[in-house]
Short mmCIF file of C-alpha atoms in Angstrom, two decimals:
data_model
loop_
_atom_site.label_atom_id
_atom_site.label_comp_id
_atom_site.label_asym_id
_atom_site.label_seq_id
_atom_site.Cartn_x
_atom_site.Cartn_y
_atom_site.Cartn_z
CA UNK U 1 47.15 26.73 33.92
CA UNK U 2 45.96 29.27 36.42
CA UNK U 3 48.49 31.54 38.36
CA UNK U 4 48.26 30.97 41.95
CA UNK U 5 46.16 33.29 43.79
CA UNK U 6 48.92 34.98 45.75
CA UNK U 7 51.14 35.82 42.52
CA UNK U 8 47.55 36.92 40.85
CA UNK U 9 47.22 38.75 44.09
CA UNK U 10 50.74 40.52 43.39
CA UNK U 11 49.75 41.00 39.61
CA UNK U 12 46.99 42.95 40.50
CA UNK U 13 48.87 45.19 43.21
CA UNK U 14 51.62 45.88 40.80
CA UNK U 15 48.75 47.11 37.89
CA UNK U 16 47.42 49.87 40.92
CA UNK U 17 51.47 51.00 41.02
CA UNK U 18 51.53 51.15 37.26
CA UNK U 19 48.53 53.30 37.18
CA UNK U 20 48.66 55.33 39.93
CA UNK U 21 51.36 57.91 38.66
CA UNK U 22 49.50 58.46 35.16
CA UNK U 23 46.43 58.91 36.90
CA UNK U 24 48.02 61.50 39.37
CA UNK U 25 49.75 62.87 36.47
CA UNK U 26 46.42 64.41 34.85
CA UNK U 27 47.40 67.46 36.11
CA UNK U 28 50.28 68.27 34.87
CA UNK U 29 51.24 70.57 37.63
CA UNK U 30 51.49 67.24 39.98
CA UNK U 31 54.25 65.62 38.14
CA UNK U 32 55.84 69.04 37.99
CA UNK U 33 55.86 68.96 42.01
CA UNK U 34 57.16 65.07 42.30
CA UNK U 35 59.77 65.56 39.83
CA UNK U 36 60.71 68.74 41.92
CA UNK U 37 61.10 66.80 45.36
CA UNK U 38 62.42 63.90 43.80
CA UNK U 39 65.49 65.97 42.39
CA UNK U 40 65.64 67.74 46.07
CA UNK U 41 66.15 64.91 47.85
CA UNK U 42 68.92 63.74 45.02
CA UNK U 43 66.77 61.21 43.89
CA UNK U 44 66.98 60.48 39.97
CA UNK U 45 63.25 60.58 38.55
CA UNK U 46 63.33 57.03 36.89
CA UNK U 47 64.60 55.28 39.69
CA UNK U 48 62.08 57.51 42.12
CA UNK U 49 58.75 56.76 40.02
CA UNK U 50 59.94 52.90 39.99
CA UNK U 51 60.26 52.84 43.53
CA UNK U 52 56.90 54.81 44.39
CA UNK U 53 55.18 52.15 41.57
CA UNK U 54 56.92 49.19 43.73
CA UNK U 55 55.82 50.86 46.97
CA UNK U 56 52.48 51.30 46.11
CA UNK U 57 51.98 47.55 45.07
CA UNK U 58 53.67 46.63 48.33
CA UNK U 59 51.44 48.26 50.39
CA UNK U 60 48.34 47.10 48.29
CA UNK U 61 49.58 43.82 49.26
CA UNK U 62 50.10 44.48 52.66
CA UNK U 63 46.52 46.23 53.01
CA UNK U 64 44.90 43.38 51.14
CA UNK U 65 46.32 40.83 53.25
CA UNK U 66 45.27 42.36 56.50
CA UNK U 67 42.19 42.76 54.90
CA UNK U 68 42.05 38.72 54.23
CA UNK U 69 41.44 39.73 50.89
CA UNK U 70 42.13 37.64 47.48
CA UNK U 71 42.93 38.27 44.44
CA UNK U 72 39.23 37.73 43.76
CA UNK U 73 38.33 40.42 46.26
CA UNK U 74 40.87 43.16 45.86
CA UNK U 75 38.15 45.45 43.87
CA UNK U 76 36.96 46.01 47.63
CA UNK U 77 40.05 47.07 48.58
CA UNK U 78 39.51 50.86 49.92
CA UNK U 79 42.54 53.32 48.77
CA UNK U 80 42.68 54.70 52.22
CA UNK U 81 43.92 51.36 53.45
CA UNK U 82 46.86 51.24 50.69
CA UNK U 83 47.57 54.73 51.72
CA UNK U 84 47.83 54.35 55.42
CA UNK U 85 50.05 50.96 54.65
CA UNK U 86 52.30 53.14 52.70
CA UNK U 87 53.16 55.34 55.45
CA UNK U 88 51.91 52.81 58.74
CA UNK U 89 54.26 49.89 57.73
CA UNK U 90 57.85 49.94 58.11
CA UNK U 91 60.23 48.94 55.12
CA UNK U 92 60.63 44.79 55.99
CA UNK U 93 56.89 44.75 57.11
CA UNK U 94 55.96 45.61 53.22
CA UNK U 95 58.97 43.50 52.00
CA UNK U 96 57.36 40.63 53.22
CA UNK U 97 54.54 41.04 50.48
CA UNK U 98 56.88 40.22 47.75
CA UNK U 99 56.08 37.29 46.05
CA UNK U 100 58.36 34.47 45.41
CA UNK U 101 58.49 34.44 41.87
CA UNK U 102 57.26 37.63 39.39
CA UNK U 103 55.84 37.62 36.20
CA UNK U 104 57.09 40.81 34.73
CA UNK U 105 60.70 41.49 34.65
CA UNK U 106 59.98 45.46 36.22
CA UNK U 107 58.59 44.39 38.97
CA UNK U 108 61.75 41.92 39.74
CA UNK U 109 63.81 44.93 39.19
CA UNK U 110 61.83 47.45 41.02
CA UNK U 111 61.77 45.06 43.91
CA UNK U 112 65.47 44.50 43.87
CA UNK U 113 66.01 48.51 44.08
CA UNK U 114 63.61 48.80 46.83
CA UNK U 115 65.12 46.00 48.94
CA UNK U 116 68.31 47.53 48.74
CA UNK U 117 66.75 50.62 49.85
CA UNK U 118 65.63 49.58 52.52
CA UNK U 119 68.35 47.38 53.88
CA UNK U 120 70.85 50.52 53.06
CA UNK U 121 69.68 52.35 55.92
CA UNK U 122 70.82 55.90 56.40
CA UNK U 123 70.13 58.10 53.35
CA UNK U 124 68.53 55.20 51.22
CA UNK U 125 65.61 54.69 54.51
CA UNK U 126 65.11 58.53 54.41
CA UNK U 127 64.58 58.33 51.01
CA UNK U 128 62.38 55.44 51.52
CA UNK U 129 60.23 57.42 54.25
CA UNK U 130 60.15 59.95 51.32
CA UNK U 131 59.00 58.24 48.80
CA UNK U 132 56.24 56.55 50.89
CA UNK U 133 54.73 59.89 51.51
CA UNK U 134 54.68 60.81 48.38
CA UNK U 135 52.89 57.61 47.35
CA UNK U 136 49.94 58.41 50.32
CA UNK U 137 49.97 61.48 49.14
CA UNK U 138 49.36 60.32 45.14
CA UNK U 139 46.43 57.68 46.80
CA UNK U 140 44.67 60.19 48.29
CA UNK U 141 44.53 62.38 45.36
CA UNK U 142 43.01 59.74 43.42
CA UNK U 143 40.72 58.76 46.37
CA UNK U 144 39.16 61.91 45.95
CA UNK U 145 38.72 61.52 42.62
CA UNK U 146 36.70 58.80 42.97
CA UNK U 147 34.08 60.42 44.86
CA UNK U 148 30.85 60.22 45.50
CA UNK U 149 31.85 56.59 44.74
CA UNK U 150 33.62 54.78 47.14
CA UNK U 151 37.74 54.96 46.56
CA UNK U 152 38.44 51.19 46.14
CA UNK U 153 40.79 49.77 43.86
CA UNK U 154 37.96 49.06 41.29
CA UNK U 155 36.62 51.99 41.20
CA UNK U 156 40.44 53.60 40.85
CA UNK U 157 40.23 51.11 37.67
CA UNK U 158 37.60 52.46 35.91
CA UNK U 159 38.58 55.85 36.27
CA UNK U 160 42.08 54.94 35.00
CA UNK U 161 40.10 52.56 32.28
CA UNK U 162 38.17 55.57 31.53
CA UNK U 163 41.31 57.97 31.26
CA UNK U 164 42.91 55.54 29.43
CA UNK U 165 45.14 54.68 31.23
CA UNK U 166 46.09 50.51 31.52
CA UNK U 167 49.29 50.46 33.55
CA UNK U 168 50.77 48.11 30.68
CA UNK U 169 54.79 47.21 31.54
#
């Protein structure tokens, strides 16, 4: 039995959040920095690096489904897009790319914490704002990694393929 193409879609989102902080992470000096700004805006680092993985999957969602794009398609899916959904699209917007049902138990979880988030307001919304800027931030790092080849999620793949690095849960 094949997975609907919308929870595939989410499946495959959720793998870019996965691998996105190991990638970043290659310098060690990076992880040095997030850990830094997490603990300065009294985040706790676990909880922080869930909710940028969860962020990042929701706004590969949101970008793919602007883009019309399938599960099929998301290789074409340019990392500029995912960044400028992580900081152009406000909290509910990227809720509403959570799928019904998930398929891995950290995802469930990670969307729970970031749906409390953001209906928290106050703090919890700054921290939000936060995090999604840190997220942009980590996509355009590896964006320009990825050059001279275009920065789509496929090519983010490879390279994290090539580091290996598989975003298992």
């Amino acid at each position: 039995m094949t997975k609907p193409d919308h929870d595939l879609l989410w499946t495959r989102c959720a793998l870019l959040g996965r691998v996105l902080l190991p990638m970043v992470d290659q310098d060690p000096w990076r992880q040095t920095r997030r850990h830094d700004n997490l603990r300065a805006w009294g985040i706790g680092i676990p909880e922080g690096e869930r909710l940028m993985e969860v962020f990042t999957a929701l706004a590969a969602r949101a970008a793919a489904e602007d883009a019309s794009l399938s599960a099929a398609g998301i290789g074409t899916l340019s990392l500029h897009a995912v960044a400028d959904a992580a900081t152009g699209k406000a909290d509910i917007e990227l809720l509403a790319s959570l799928p019904d049902i998930f398929a891995e138990a950290p995802d469930q979880e990670g969307a729970v914490l970031f749906r409390l988030y953001a209906y928290q307001g106050g703090q919890a919304a700054r921290h939000l704002f936060q995090l999604g800027r840190e997220v942009r931030r980590a996509l355009l790092i590896v964006a320009e990694l990825s050059l001279p080849a275009p920065p789509t999620y496929a090519t983010f793949l490879q390279q994290a393929a090539t580091a290996r690095i598989h975003g298992d849960p």
